[in-house]
XYZ file of C-alpha atoms in Angstrom:
684
model
C 1.705 30.932 5.173
C 4.835 29.566 3.439
C 5.263 25.804 3.451
C 8.186 23.755 2.153
C 7.273 20.883 -0.131
C 9.558 18.237 -1.604
C 9.392 18.287 -5.389
C 9.389 14.608 -6.348
C 10.398 15.475 -9.898
C 13.373 17.764 -9.333
C 14.415 16.492 -5.902
C 14.406 20.062 -4.554
C 12.466 21.717 -1.757
C 9.953 24.218 -3.130
C 8.341 26.969 -1.089
C 4.648 27.598 -1.626
C 2.052 29.933 -0.168
C -0.734 27.981 1.523
C -3.713 28.878 3.682
C -3.213 28.984 7.446
C -5.197 25.746 7.851
C -3.164 23.866 5.205
C -1.837 21.191 7.599
C -5.329 20.689 9.015
C -6.802 20.234 5.533
C -4.035 17.830 4.495
C -4.507 15.699 7.577
C -8.263 15.572 7.173
C -8.234 14.826 3.441
C -5.901 11.855 3.921
C -7.552 10.358 6.991
C -9.546 7.809 4.971
C -12.728 7.914 7.056
C -14.994 7.730 3.988
C -13.825 4.203 3.210
C -15.019 2.983 6.625
C -18.369 4.739 6.279
C -18.944 3.086 2.898
C -18.457 -0.276 4.616
C -22.184 -0.899 4.884
C -21.758 -4.318 6.471
C -19.558 -2.871 9.195
C -22.117 -0.169 9.927
C -25.049 -2.559 9.875
C -23.381 -5.136 12.146
C -22.183 -2.548 14.655
C -25.769 -1.280 14.767
C -27.057 -4.836 15.270
C -24.548 -5.495 18.037
C -25.517 -2.316 19.884
C -29.220 -2.981 19.450
C -28.883 -6.476 20.916
C -26.838 -5.393 23.956
C -29.003 -2.358 24.792
C -32.175 -4.353 24.369
C -30.851 -6.966 26.826
C -29.915 -4.368 29.450
C -33.271 -2.660 29.077
C -35.043 -5.993 29.550
C -33.196 -6.261 32.872
C -34.358 -2.756 33.856
C -30.798 -1.461 33.859
C -29.705 2.001 32.795
C -27.565 1.907 29.663
C -24.434 4.064 29.753
C -22.461 3.818 26.531
C -18.850 4.801 25.911
C -17.766 5.249 22.281
C -13.974 5.298 21.878
C -12.687 6.999 18.725
C -16.071 8.287 17.637
C -14.985 9.777 14.277
C -18.170 11.147 12.746
C -20.178 10.211 15.845
C -21.992 7.473 13.913
C -21.723 4.737 16.574
C -22.759 7.170 19.308
C -25.841 8.172 17.330
C -26.654 4.492 16.835
C -26.474 4.016 20.613
C -28.876 6.925 21.175
C -31.247 5.531 18.548
C -31.168 2.133 20.291
C -32.292 3.703 23.567
C -29.095 4.346 25.529
C -29.648 6.529 28.594
C -26.267 8.266 28.332
C -23.671 8.293 25.587
C -20.122 9.549 26.012
C -17.888 9.756 22.963
C -14.158 10.456 22.920
C -12.081 11.578 19.957
C -8.473 12.795 20.036
C -8.112 13.620 16.317
C -8.939 17.318 16.385
C -10.232 17.660 12.805
C -12.731 14.875 13.423
C -13.933 16.381 16.698
C -15.334 19.287 14.714
C -16.899 16.916 12.186
C -18.474 14.777 14.920
C -20.029 17.803 16.622
C -21.535 19.012 13.340
C -22.891 15.580 12.382
C -24.370 14.984 15.823
C -26.015 18.397 15.819
C -27.362 17.879 12.294
C -29.087 14.718 13.493
C -30.676 16.446 16.490
C -28.575 14.677 19.131
C -26.413 17.524 20.385
C -27.843 17.256 23.908
C -27.760 13.460 23.984
C -24.065 12.832 23.346
C -21.157 14.172 25.382
C -17.878 14.500 23.453
C -14.547 14.302 25.294
C -11.631 15.637 23.256
C -9.069 13.189 24.611
C -7.624 9.765 24.065
C -9.554 7.173 26.006
C -6.423 6.318 28.000
C -6.382 9.923 29.301
C -10.001 9.875 30.502
C -10.608 9.891 34.258
C -13.955 8.778 35.707
C -15.272 11.438 38.060
C -13.639 14.200 36.040
C -14.322 13.499 32.368
C -17.076 10.911 32.902
C -19.674 11.006 35.665
C -19.701 7.232 36.018
C -18.301 4.089 34.496
C -20.055 2.810 31.376
C -21.665 -0.588 31.068
C -21.461 -0.694 27.261
C -18.361 -0.022 25.180
C -18.526 0.370 21.416
C -15.374 1.072 19.474
C -13.622 0.466 16.178
C -9.875 0.662 16.792
C -8.765 -2.029 14.362
C -6.525 -2.207 11.331
C -5.625 -4.978 8.900
C -3.488 -6.600 11.630
C -6.374 -6.135 14.105
C -4.061 -4.872 16.875
C -1.858 -2.397 14.994
C -3.750 0.708 16.137
C -3.367 -0.137 19.817
C -6.527 -2.204 20.321
C -4.983 -4.287 23.108
C -4.045 -1.330 25.299
C -7.292 0.499 24.461
C -9.509 -2.394 25.579
C -7.328 -3.255 28.569
C -7.413 0.302 29.904
C -11.146 0.703 29.270
C -11.983 -2.563 31.050
C -9.824 -1.589 34.013
C -10.670 2.110 34.370
C -13.769 3.089 32.382
C -16.184 0.131 32.451
C -18.135 -1.736 35.114
C -17.227 -5.369 35.767
C -20.267 -6.902 34.038
C -20.092 -4.699 30.960
C -20.874 -5.527 27.349
C -18.510 -4.688 24.508
C -19.258 -4.298 20.800
C -17.491 -6.157 19.286
C -17.255 -8.866 21.915
C -14.281 -10.838 20.581
C -12.200 -11.667 17.513
C -10.677 -14.783 15.965
C -7.550 -14.671 13.789
C -6.826 -17.190 11.048
C -3.839 -18.104 8.889
C -3.409 -20.241 5.790
C -0.080 -21.622 4.558
C 0.561 -21.314 0.805
C 3.017 -22.104 -1.930
C 3.410 -19.185 -4.350
C 6.169 -18.044 -6.669
C 4.995 -14.438 -6.387
C 5.057 -14.629 -2.580
C 8.614 -15.925 -2.939
C 9.524 -12.991 -5.175
C 7.994 -10.527 -2.711
C 10.273 -11.791 0.037
C 13.555 -13.410 -1.088
C 16.194 -11.968 -3.395
C 17.079 -14.812 -5.760
C 19.974 -14.535 -8.218
C 20.469 -18.265 -8.740
C 19.634 -18.025 -12.457
C 22.839 -16.046 -12.889
C 24.872 -18.414 -10.687
C 25.196 -15.678 -8.088
C 25.040 -16.178 -4.338
C 23.168 -13.914 -1.926
C 24.329 -13.623 1.715
C 21.728 -14.750 4.249
C 21.395 -11.245 5.699
C 20.680 -9.820 2.226
C 17.995 -12.251 1.084
C 15.084 -10.542 2.866
C 15.558 -6.927 1.860
C 11.901 -6.117 2.632
C 12.166 -7.169 6.288
C 9.254 -8.839 8.086
C 6.700 -6.028 8.060
C 3.073 -6.665 7.121
C 2.155 -6.808 3.446
C -1.547 -5.993 3.226
C -3.390 -6.952 0.051
C -6.839 -7.697 -1.301
C -6.384 -11.473 -1.248
C -9.628 -12.135 -3.114
C -7.884 -10.715 -6.204
C -4.755 -12.827 -5.683
C -4.845 -16.167 -7.489
C -1.199 -17.167 -7.963
C -0.912 -19.614 -5.056
C -1.531 -23.195 -3.952
C -3.043 -23.637 -0.498
C -1.035 -26.109 1.585
C -3.546 -26.010 4.473
C -7.097 -25.047 5.189
C -7.601 -21.832 7.231
C -6.309 -22.411 10.780
C -7.340 -20.521 13.931
C -4.275 -19.067 15.668
C -5.456 -16.413 18.172
C -8.599 -15.396 20.046
C -8.978 -11.932 21.541
C -11.673 -11.307 24.167
C -12.576 -7.615 24.269
C -15.274 -7.891 26.933
C -13.084 -8.954 29.836
C -14.160 -12.609 29.911
C -10.512 -13.471 29.418
C -7.578 -11.060 29.868
C -5.955 -9.908 26.646
C -2.289 -10.830 26.583
C 0.126 -8.107 25.485
C 2.546 -10.836 24.366
C 1.417 -14.257 23.263
C 3.039 -17.160 21.445
C 1.375 -20.289 20.050
C 2.930 -23.238 18.265
C 0.375 -25.074 16.153
C 0.721 -28.473 14.539
C -0.597 -28.770 11.000
C -0.578 -31.157 8.039
C 0.189 -30.244 4.452
C -2.577 -31.206 2.032
C -0.228 -31.002 -0.996
C 3.409 -31.242 -1.916
C 4.781 -27.732 -1.972
C 7.220 -25.069 -0.862
C 6.078 -22.774 1.928
C 6.375 -19.215 0.611
C 3.654 -17.266 2.419
C 1.304 -17.122 5.380
C -2.074 -15.513 4.659
C -3.829 -13.856 7.624
C -7.268 -12.400 8.301
C -9.661 -12.043 11.206
C -13.338 -12.238 12.104
C -15.139 -10.004 14.601
C -17.963 -11.541 16.641
C -20.033 -8.504 17.454
C -22.229 -9.873 20.252
C -21.903 -11.878 23.458
C -23.597 -14.906 21.863
C -21.282 -14.936 18.826
C -24.181 -14.734 16.386
C -23.314 -11.521 14.522
C -20.178 -12.056 12.422
C -18.075 -9.482 10.596
C -15.565 -11.353 8.478
C -12.478 -10.017 6.718
C -11.781 -13.394 5.129
C -11.010 -13.630 1.397
C -13.736 -15.056 -0.805
C -12.643 -18.707 -0.626
C -12.760 -18.686 3.210
C -15.724 -16.378 3.745
C -18.940 -17.626 5.373
C -20.979 -15.740 2.743
C -18.784 -15.594 -0.399
C -21.641 -14.456 -2.640
C -22.555 -11.565 -0.372
C -19.184 -10.129 0.607
C -18.642 -6.524 1.573
C -15.787 -4.795 -0.219
C -13.554 -2.812 2.103
C -10.139 -1.217 1.851
C -9.568 -0.132 5.441
C -9.396 -3.768 6.608
C -7.810 -6.108 4.104
C -5.893 -9.336 4.479
C -2.166 -9.673 5.015
C 0.679 -11.856 3.812
C 3.506 -12.782 6.154
C 6.620 -14.620 5.087
C 8.500 -17.504 6.740
C 12.128 -17.078 7.743
C 13.245 -19.826 5.377
C 11.902 -21.810 2.454
C 10.605 -25.201 3.557
C 9.505 -28.013 1.267
C 6.582 -30.137 2.456
C 5.216 -33.443 1.257
C 1.563 -34.455 1.106
C 0.244 -35.132 4.642
C 3.529 -34.053 6.204
C 3.217 -32.779 9.773
C 4.822 -29.388 10.424
C 4.717 -26.447 12.864
C 3.380 -22.909 12.635
C 4.763 -20.502 15.246
C 2.503 -17.534 15.937
C 3.369 -14.466 17.987
C 1.868 -11.093 18.768
C 3.007 -8.260 20.980
C 1.046 -5.098 21.695
C 1.041 -3.865 18.102
C 2.509 -6.471 15.737
C 2.167 -10.029 14.503
C 4.700 -12.555 13.322
C 4.268 -16.023 11.831
C 6.803 -18.666 10.850
C 6.797 -22.254 9.577
C 9.098 -25.056 10.749
C 9.758 -28.719 10.180
C 8.166 -30.905 12.855
C 11.625 -32.143 13.858
C 12.278 -28.603 15.147
C 9.472 -28.817 17.732
C 11.632 -29.108 20.843
C 13.898 -26.247 19.776
C 10.961 -24.004 18.878
C 9.157 -24.665 22.176
C 12.295 -24.083 24.227
C 13.119 -20.836 22.407
C 9.783 -19.176 23.167
C 10.026 -15.897 25.037
C 6.539 -14.558 25.625
C 7.795 -11.196 26.836
C 9.949 -10.552 23.809
C 8.798 -7.777 21.468
C 8.598 -8.623 17.799
C 11.554 -7.566 15.684
C 10.345 -6.799 12.160
C 13.853 -6.366 10.823
C 15.014 -3.584 8.518
C 13.011 -2.687 5.435
C 15.444 -1.697 2.690
C 13.057 -2.008 -0.253
C 9.312 -2.371 -0.748
C 7.727 -5.715 -1.629
C 6.970 -4.374 -5.104
C 10.574 -3.342 -5.594
C 11.787 -6.763 -4.494
C 9.467 -8.383 -7.051
C 11.035 -6.150 -9.725
C 14.524 -7.256 -8.662
C 13.416 -10.898 -8.983
C 11.813 -10.396 -12.403
C 14.087 -12.524 -14.585
C 12.665 -11.278 -17.894
C 13.258 -7.722 -16.758
C 16.809 -8.503 -15.652
C 17.575 -10.365 -18.895
C 16.382 -7.355 -20.876
C 18.780 -5.033 -19.075
C 21.644 -7.514 -19.547
C 20.853 -7.731 -23.270
C 20.927 -3.937 -23.598
C 24.208 -3.652 -21.689
C 25.885 -6.370 -23.748
C 24.784 -4.653 -26.946
C 26.786 -1.547 -26.057
C 29.772 -2.980 -24.186
C 32.002 -3.283 -27.273
C 32.409 0.463 -27.810
C 31.871 1.550 -24.177
C 34.238 1.359 -21.233
C 32.526 3.129 -18.340
C 29.007 2.539 -17.070
C 27.071 4.640 -14.559
C 23.989 3.073 -12.970
C 21.720 5.737 -11.504
C 19.065 4.653 -8.982
C 18.566 5.215 -5.281
C 16.183 2.365 -4.418
C 18.668 -0.541 -4.445
C 19.602 -2.117 -7.748
C 21.055 -5.484 -8.692
C 22.121 -4.117 -12.090
C 25.688 -3.387 -10.912
C 25.917 -7.023 -9.764
C 24.574 -8.334 -13.057
C 26.717 -5.927 -15.074
C 29.846 -7.031 -13.217
C 28.925 -10.695 -13.699
C 27.607 -10.685 -17.259
C 29.457 -7.859 -19.079
C 32.989 -6.548 -19.623
C 32.788 -2.850 -18.752
C 36.049 -1.604 -17.276
C 34.372 0.402 -14.537
C 30.828 0.260 -13.227
C 29.773 3.228 -11.138
C 26.621 2.887 -9.071
C 24.809 5.494 -6.992
C 23.499 4.347 -3.610
C 22.974 6.958 -0.911
C 21.447 4.650 1.716
C 24.163 3.135 3.888
C 22.206 -0.024 4.688
C 21.438 -0.742 1.037
C 25.037 0.153 0.194
C 26.269 -2.397 2.715
C 24.018 -5.098 1.225
C 25.276 -4.313 -2.270
C 28.904 -4.548 -1.104
C 28.232 -7.860 0.662
C 26.692 -9.439 -2.450
C 29.494 -8.184 -4.692
C 32.159 -9.411 -2.275
C 30.619 -12.869 -1.836
C 30.683 -13.299 -5.627
C 34.174 -11.757 -6.101
C 32.750 -8.975 -8.256
C 33.748 -5.935 -6.225
C 36.891 -5.033 -8.202
C 35.188 -3.237 -11.115
C 32.300 -1.700 -9.160
C 32.636 1.728 -7.582
C 29.811 2.746 -5.239
C 29.134 6.460 -4.808
C 27.065 7.364 -1.756
C 25.097 10.137 -3.442
C 21.994 10.730 -5.508
C 22.271 11.659 -9.167
C 21.411 15.301 -8.508
C 24.078 15.531 -5.772
C 27.053 14.326 -7.804
C 30.134 16.520 -7.903
C 32.974 16.640 -10.402
C 35.426 14.865 -8.137
C 33.039 11.921 -7.720
C 33.888 10.849 -11.272
C 37.602 11.612 -11.312
C 39.191 10.734 -14.667
C 36.009 8.931 -15.580
C 34.548 9.231 -19.039
C 31.033 7.869 -18.514
C 30.039 6.252 -21.787
C 26.631 4.943 -20.728
C 24.275 6.029 -18.019
C 21.647 3.445 -17.186
C 18.671 3.838 -14.887
C 15.729 1.654 -13.994
C 14.171 4.997 -13.120
C 13.633 3.656 -9.623
C 14.108 6.466 -7.141
C 12.854 6.902 -3.591
C 11.097 10.131 -4.537
C 8.921 8.595 -7.260
C 5.226 8.447 -6.388
C 3.447 9.075 -9.703
C 4.483 8.153 -13.278
C 5.729 11.602 -14.282
C 7.991 11.729 -11.234
C 10.290 9.568 -13.375
C 11.319 12.853 -15.016
C 13.583 13.114 -11.977
C 16.007 11.185 -14.193
C 16.053 14.082 -16.665
C 16.895 16.639 -13.972
C 19.676 14.387 -12.747
C 20.994 14.102 -16.305
C 20.985 17.878 -16.661
C 23.039 18.114 -13.479
C 25.457 15.478 -14.790
C 25.746 17.271 -18.125
C 26.758 20.430 -16.303
C 29.571 18.487 -14.632
C 30.634 16.976 -17.956
C 30.649 20.382 -19.594
C 33.216 21.492 -17.057
C 35.239 18.326 -17.667
C 34.717 18.261 -21.449
C 33.064 14.864 -21.244
C 30.149 13.497 -23.240
C 27.649 10.752 -22.367
C 27.381 8.521 -25.409
C 24.287 6.592 -24.423
C 21.330 7.189 -22.119
C 19.121 4.243 -21.114
C 16.131 4.508 -21.008
C 15.923 7.006 -23.807
C 12.200 7.788 -23.635
C 9.293 7.970 -21.185
C 5.738 7.573 -22.483
C 2.587 8.225 -20.460
C -0.709 6.452 -21.140
C -4.250 6.929 -19.849
C -7.462 4.924 -20.034
C -11.003 5.727 -18.866
C -12.180 3.073 -16.429
C -15.166 1.876 -14.466
C -13.868 0.831 -11.054
C -15.872 -1.790 -9.228
C -15.164 -0.412 -5.768
C -12.064 1.755 -5.463
C -13.937 4.996 -6.160
C -15.788 4.561 -2.859
C -12.763 5.805 -0.925
C -13.412 9.289 -2.342
C -17.207 9.198 -2.659
C -19.704 11.160 -0.548
C -21.405 9.169 2.194
C -24.709 11.047 2.401
C -27.058 9.068 4.639
C -25.587 6.148 6.578
C -27.871 3.745 8.460
C -30.464 6.510 8.557
C -28.072 9.190 9.865
C -27.295 12.306 7.852
C -23.514 12.579 7.387
C -23.597 15.325 4.763
C -21.618 17.583 7.119
C -18.834 15.028 6.980
C -19.016 14.999 3.174
C -18.865 18.780 3.024
C -15.829 19.046 5.306
C -13.940 16.214 3.594
C -14.616 17.506 0.078
C -13.519 20.990 1.111
C -10.335 19.583 2.634
C -9.669 17.491 -0.483
C -10.043 20.535 -2.728
C -7.397 22.355 -0.683
C -4.964 19.450 -0.384
C -2.104 18.838 -2.779
C -3.135 15.805 -4.762
C -5.124 15.318 -7.960
C -3.816 11.773 -8.447
C -3.013 8.970 -6.071
C -1.024 5.743 -6.504
C -2.778 2.380 -6.211
C -1.878 -1.229 -7.119
C -4.737 -1.593 -9.566
C -4.415 -5.377 -9.816
C -6.101 -5.451 -6.387
C -9.041 -3.327 -7.552
C -11.103 -4.689 -10.468
C -11.856 -2.212 -13.227
C -13.135 -2.372 -16.786
C -12.137 -0.186 -19.743
C -14.544 2.384 -21.143
C -12.111 3.765 -23.738
C -9.060 2.740 -25.698
C -5.711 3.466 -24.095
C -4.373 6.850 -25.178
C -0.803 8.155 -25.141
C -0.846 11.683 -23.730
C 2.808 12.535 -23.107
C 6.291 11.504 -24.117
C 9.716 12.766 -23.148
C 13.113 11.990 -24.663
C 15.844 11.838 -22.012
C 18.390 12.890 -24.626
C 16.744 16.315 -24.593
C 18.913 19.047 -23.119
C 18.097 22.409 -21.612
C 14.352 22.011 -21.985
C 12.694 25.223 -20.837
C 9.596 25.706 -22.987
C 6.394 24.703 -21.184
C 4.533 21.789 -22.727
C 0.775 22.097 -23.091
C -1.530 19.856 -25.018
C -5.045 18.523 -24.900
C -6.304 15.209 -26.124
C -9.864 14.348 -26.974
C -10.934 10.743 -27.102
C -14.210 8.895 -27.225
C -15.854 6.401 -24.917
C -16.333 2.948 -26.404
C -18.257 1.039 -23.725
C -21.237 1.511 -21.414
C -20.698 1.641 -17.674
C -20.127 3.975 -14.746
C -17.270 6.288 -15.654
C -15.677 6.999 -12.268
C -12.001 7.448 -12.952
C -8.910 7.320 -15.105
C -5.807 5.161 -14.769
C -2.362 6.342 -15.840
C 0.973 4.570 -16.133
C 4.302 4.973 -17.869
C 6.439 2.951 -20.233
C 10.224 3.300 -20.388
C 11.696 2.613 -23.835
C 15.242 1.277 -23.550
C 16.327 0.982 -27.191
C 15.324 3.352 -29.987
C 16.089 0.592 -32.518
C 13.813 -1.960 -30.882
C 10.492 -0.662 -29.512
C 9.837 -4.029 -27.846
C 12.665 -3.435 -25.394
C 10.747 -1.578 -22.745
C 9.644 -1.534 -19.120
C 5.861 -1.460 -18.852
C 4.424 -0.411 -15.484
C 0.750 -0.660 -16.381
C -1.497 -2.836 -18.529
C -0.086 -6.285 -19.268
C -2.746 -7.139 -21.871
C -4.621 -5.161 -24.461
C -7.881 -3.928 -22.931
C -10.998 -5.928 -23.802
C -14.343 -4.217 -23.353
C -16.527 -5.971 -20.823
C -13.561 -7.697 -19.160
C -11.418 -6.679 -16.197
C -8.143 -4.973 -17.029
C -4.945 -6.898 -16.286
C -2.394 -4.789 -14.407
C 1.226 -5.314 -13.428
C 1.694 -6.528 -9.850
C 5.182 -5.023 -9.627
C 4.129 -1.367 -9.815
C 1.473 1.014 -8.621
C -0.463 3.034 -11.170
C -1.799 6.575 -10.870
C -5.545 6.905 -10.409
C -7.772 9.950 -10.794
C -11.098 9.348 -9.053
C -13.823 11.574 -10.446
C -15.756 13.733 -8.038
C -18.844 13.462 -10.251
C -19.389 10.058 -11.819
C -21.064 9.706 -15.211
C -23.233 6.780 -16.272
C -22.341 5.998 -19.874
C -25.085 4.308 -21.887
C -26.308 3.914 -25.453
C -28.114 7.256 -25.382
C -25.082 9.381 -24.455
C -21.984 7.373 -25.334
C -21.649 8.464 -28.957
C -22.068 12.108 -27.962
C -19.662 11.975 -25.000
C -15.921 12.433 -25.091
C -13.047 12.939 -22.685
C -10.861 16.026 -22.874
C -7.481 15.450 -21.235
C -5.324 18.531 -20.599
C -1.621 17.931 -19.976
C 0.928 20.536 -18.955
C 4.595 20.331 -18.005
C 6.671 23.262 -16.803
C 10.270 22.002 -16.950
C 11.833 25.048 -15.283
C 9.601 24.666 -12.227
C 9.372 20.879 -12.329
C 5.574 20.913 -12.347
C 3.369 18.436 -14.148
C -0.413 18.549 -14.279
C -3.106 16.515 -15.937
C -6.861 16.926 -15.683
C -9.970 15.496 -17.282
C -13.294 16.894 -18.411
C -16.297 15.112 -19.882
C -17.928 16.790 -22.856
C -21.378 15.869 -24.149
């Protein structure tokens, strides 16, 4: 069948021939089930919770009827059978996984022991889909926020319609914790700050990233000062001992243990798997974990950072307030001075749904906008060329403060800026107006590739500047979108007899390094046998789906995922944006050696934008911040994601094979089609 696919490099819709089950394969390959199955602690503790509950019911001579909601591979249902359940009913609404569950259950000889209902649990009717109500519920319907996948409604409906009154639930309950911190990076992830340049930001423009969750691997985050110890904020009872509120608000009194500025609220939760609260599954970061030396790595449940509505300074031992709210799907936390207690308590509306605001930019993008060294570099480049240039065009479509800085710090006659998003455009106008800078700035509500001749009437664009920050960019080579936009602009100039004097950045360079990832490769690794159950059918289906899906690389913030270098960094591609009419395909292969022992399980790629051909130090680096040191973790930028290729077949590099092993990297670029490809092969 023909499918339309957005080309992130050219900005065009391409039509491709795909198999009839293309959508199915895409959905399955991206579902991320393997990550959960590699969470050995999760599997082991769910098994322990089931074993304890079933053993108790059996000791009371009661029949055990288990309901498994969202069965996935069928793993929890098979655990229930193995523990001695009399009946097991599993429901799964995700059609691709229904097939997988049936195959896995059959492969483990339990086809006749487990009944699968192909519905959402909230659509199940006892007497039609189930013969009787269950007395044991086991389910895993959690996300990083605990409740974001509908856990509250799932448990509430099951307790009311599908379970007997004295049922047991695995997990039995959960506790949520927060910790208040001072952190410059948390500040930069949340508030637009232009004070260094004596520029004001309107209140409604300061939080361009809104209030949505920012999930991170907090164990890898060190740039903060804790102002409190971890504080319990919510308890959720899943077993019916206490009704689960769909809307709940708490105001908690706390004391600051240091002087500091509140910039972030860390959050995590702990599952208590059994009715006696003995079996604990913790998602806490290392410094708050009950077993820090025996922590399970997981990526499907991380920790989250929330951000207060305003910056508050606290003194040592100062009493303050933390307001905590959840609705059916979302969480919100804020910090207040203690003097605000009466107002905060009187303003509570427990039935009010959480408003997460409008997200105009990502947290990473906001950190880039707040990067003063980065901003100073762009100002330096612009000032260098302002003497012999009159007109400046700034080409991005992911919100830029460069037109504000250019209007404030330079003397260009006209500054054109492209901004196609009306909400970001409004924010840009508001900041310019507040600082009386709007006169020289002309905002065009189009992307670079959509410009028309009359958009630049009587305008001789001397310099075109881009941060190469576009909404379409996913992987490093997608930055070639800038080239295709330039080609479009050149075609307009040709008609108007205009010439661009300067293009910034002038060059893109792509680098690669062979790495040994501590954990990240698990998200794409076969499961095999899990808690004694053969899940090879799952592996087969997922690997087949992955081979048919459209992705050989994926973006990850590698600072969150420790990795060590096994090779030197190697430049594998460069492109000069001054190039015109490029049509010849680029093909090259690079062969480089491995310099360190370790498990070779992937490659990391990133790009560098060179801004000034006369000064190679003037660049934007999106990858490694320090030269790689063998035996030590790589240090990655926190403002960008890098591209990662996870190897299907890992290779253990040691003294006996290292000197005879090398990496062959094949790179190809078809400029006419806008297709870029890179692959790796290990030669011995």
